[in-house]
Amino acid sequence: MDKHPINDLLATTMEKMREMVDTNAIVGQPITTPDGVTLIPVSRMSFGFGSGGGDLQSKHTGPQSSNVVGGSGAGVDIAPIAFLVVKDGFVRVLPVAVPPSSTIDRVIDMAPDIMDKVDKFINRNQEKSEK
């Protein structure tokens, strides 16, 4: 099977998408302050792309009788949403984005605090049962 130019177009589009979608763009490199606090930036990334093309037949016959047309486009939106603040072995989430607009966003934002409270509750009960 001959390699079609549209395949090259799609392959190039996907390769460029892989370059744009980097985990370092979502969870950034840690930043350590002189007083020992580590900040880790967290962002929300949205992306999309479209690609397509086709063959235009010419009046001539033969292997070079068609012209290939095609195009592709992609877009990426990266929005900072929070910093993970690590100090003295404790991790806190410091939101920097607009307050959540949906219930699911609120639940996701509350998850780290809920996990901290559950962990403290379990530890407290374990200490009581050991005494």
GROMACS .gro file of C-alpha atoms in nm:
model
  131
    1MET     CA    1   0.000   0.000   0.000
    2ASP     CA    2   0.138   0.341  -0.100
    3LYS     CA    3   0.189   0.600   0.169
    4HIS     CA    4  -0.066   0.874   0.119
    5PRO     CA    5   0.027   1.242   0.181
    6ILE     CA    6  -0.274   1.278   0.413
    7ASN     CA    7  -0.112   1.019   0.641
    8ASP     CA    8   0.196   1.242   0.662
    9LEU     CA    9  -0.026   1.538   0.748
   10LEU     CA   10  -0.197   1.344   1.028
   11ALA     CA   11   0.134   1.208   1.159
   12THR     CA   12   0.284   1.558   1.171
   13THR     CA   13  -0.025   1.691   1.351
   14MET     CA   14  -0.009   1.415   1.612
   15GLU     CA   15   0.365   1.467   1.665
   16LYS     CA   16   0.313   1.839   1.725
   17MET     CA   17   0.031   1.757   1.968
   18ARG     CA   18   0.266   1.527   2.163
   19GLU     CA   19   0.514   1.813   2.188
   20MET     CA   20   0.245   2.047   2.324
   21VAL     CA   21   0.098   1.800   2.573
   22ASP     CA   22   0.381   1.774   2.822
   23THR     CA   23   0.327   1.668   3.183
   24ASN     CA   24   0.555   1.953   3.291
   25ALA     CA   25   0.290   2.191   3.158
   26ILE     CA   26   0.032   2.038   3.398
   27VAL     CA   27   0.245   1.974   3.708
   28GLY     CA   28   0.535   2.216   3.688
   29GLN     CA   29   0.886   2.194   3.817
   30PRO     CA   30   0.918   2.240   4.196
   31ILE     CA   31   1.038   2.579   4.318
   32THR     CA   32   1.218   2.583   4.653
   33THR     CA   33   1.233   2.906   4.851
   34PRO     CA   34   1.525   2.998   5.081
   35ASP     CA   35   1.313   2.924   5.390
   36GLY     CA   36   1.254   2.560   5.282
   37VAL     CA   37   0.907   2.589   5.131
   38THR     CA   38   0.857   2.398   4.806
   39LEU     CA   39   0.598   2.527   4.559
   40ILE     CA   40   0.472   2.303   4.279
   41PRO     CA   41   0.256   2.476   4.017
   42VAL     CA   42  -0.050   2.287   3.890
   43SER     CA   43  -0.234   2.388   3.571
   44ARG     CA   44  -0.539   2.277   3.378
   45MET     CA   45  -0.481   2.198   3.013
   46SER     CA   46  -0.738   2.174   2.735
   47PHE     CA   47  -0.655   2.100   2.378
   48GLY     CA   48  -0.819   2.014   2.050
   49PHE     CA   49  -0.730   1.958   1.691
   50GLY     CA   50  -0.883   1.903   1.353
   51SER     CA   51  -0.734   1.762   1.041
   52GLY     CA   52  -0.857   1.657   0.700
   53GLY     CA   53  -0.794   1.650   0.333
   54GLY     CA   54  -0.872   1.485   0.005
   55ASP     CA   55  -0.769   1.417  -0.352
   56LEU     CA   56  -0.853   1.647  -0.640
   57GLN     CA   57  -0.863   1.453  -0.963
   58SER     CA   58  -0.709   1.614  -1.267
   59LYS     CA   59  -0.804   1.570  -1.633
   60HIS     CA   60  -0.484   1.374  -1.697
   61THR     CA   61  -0.443   1.008  -1.617
   62GLY     CA   62  -0.147   0.834  -1.463
   63PRO     CA   63   0.019   0.803  -1.125
   64GLN     CA   64   0.061   1.179  -1.081
   65SER     CA   65  -0.292   1.264  -1.194
   66SER     CA   66  -0.427   1.377  -0.856
   67ASN     CA   67  -0.346   1.665  -0.630
   68VAL     CA   68  -0.369   1.626  -0.257
   69VAL     CA   69  -0.514   1.904  -0.047
   70GLY     CA   70  -0.529   1.909   0.328
   71GLY     CA   71  -0.500   2.108   0.640
   72SER     CA   72  -0.480   2.077   1.013
   73GLY     CA   73  -0.498   2.297   1.315
   74ALA     CA   74  -0.457   2.265   1.688
   75GLY     CA   75  -0.507   2.476   1.994
   76VAL     CA   76  -0.400   2.452   2.357
   77ASP     CA   77  -0.529   2.638   2.661
   78ILE     CA   78  -0.321   2.623   2.980
   79ALA     CA   79  -0.461   2.788   3.292
   80PRO     CA   80  -0.287   2.791   3.631
   81ILE     CA   81  -0.520   2.657   3.900
   82ALA     CA   82  -0.314   2.599   4.216
   83PHE     CA   83   0.017   2.555   4.390
   84LEU     CA   84   0.103   2.257   4.606
   85VAL     CA   85   0.282   2.405   4.906
   86VAL     CA   86   0.514   2.161   5.083
   87LYS     CA   87   0.655   2.268   5.419
   88ASP     CA   88   0.780   2.059   5.711
   89GLY     CA   89   0.634   1.740   5.561
   90PHE     CA   90   0.285   1.885   5.516
   91VAL     CA   91   0.121   1.950   5.179
   92ARG     CA   92  -0.142   2.218   5.127
   93VAL     CA   93  -0.323   2.327   4.813
   94LEU     CA   94  -0.318   2.700   4.747
   95PRO     CA   95  -0.576   2.775   4.475
   96VAL     CA   96  -0.500   3.059   4.236
   97ALA     CA   97  -0.783   3.011   3.989
   98VAL     CA   98  -1.133   3.151   3.981
   99PRO     CA   99  -1.358   2.980   4.239
  100PRO     CA  100  -1.506   2.654   4.107
  101SER     CA  101  -1.829   2.690   3.917
  102SER     CA  102  -1.963   2.337   3.931
  103THR     CA  103  -2.021   2.082   4.205
  104ILE     CA  104  -1.760   1.848   4.058
  105ASP     CA  105  -1.499   2.125   4.057
  106ARG     CA  106  -1.578   2.195   4.423
  107VAL     CA  107  -1.544   1.826   4.516
  108ILE     CA  108  -1.210   1.801   4.335
  109ASP     CA  109  -1.087   2.117   4.510
  110MET     CA  110  -1.196   1.982   4.849
  111ALA     CA  111  -1.041   1.634   4.806
  112PRO     CA  112  -0.697   1.711   4.957
  113ASP     CA  113  -0.850   1.870   5.268
  114ILE     CA  114  -1.093   1.581   5.309
  115MET     CA  115  -0.807   1.331   5.281
  116ASP     CA  116  -0.609   1.521   5.549
  117LYS     CA  117  -0.908   1.514   5.786
  118VAL     CA  118  -0.971   1.142   5.725
  119ASP     CA  119  -0.603   1.067   5.785
  120LYS     CA  120  -0.604   1.264   6.113
  121PHE     CA  121  -0.926   1.090   6.223
  122ILE     CA  122  -0.780   0.743   6.154
  123ASN     CA  123  -0.454   0.828   6.333
  124ARG     CA  124  -0.644   0.964   6.634
  125ASN     CA  125  -0.858   0.647   6.657
  126GLN     CA  126  -0.550   0.425   6.625
  127GLU     CA  127  -0.378   0.614   6.909
  128LYS     CA  128  -0.688   0.574   7.128
  129SER     CA  129  -0.712   0.199   7.059
  130GLU     CA  130  -0.342   0.149   7.140
  131LYS     CA  131  -0.383   0.304   7.487
   0.00000   0.00000   0.00000
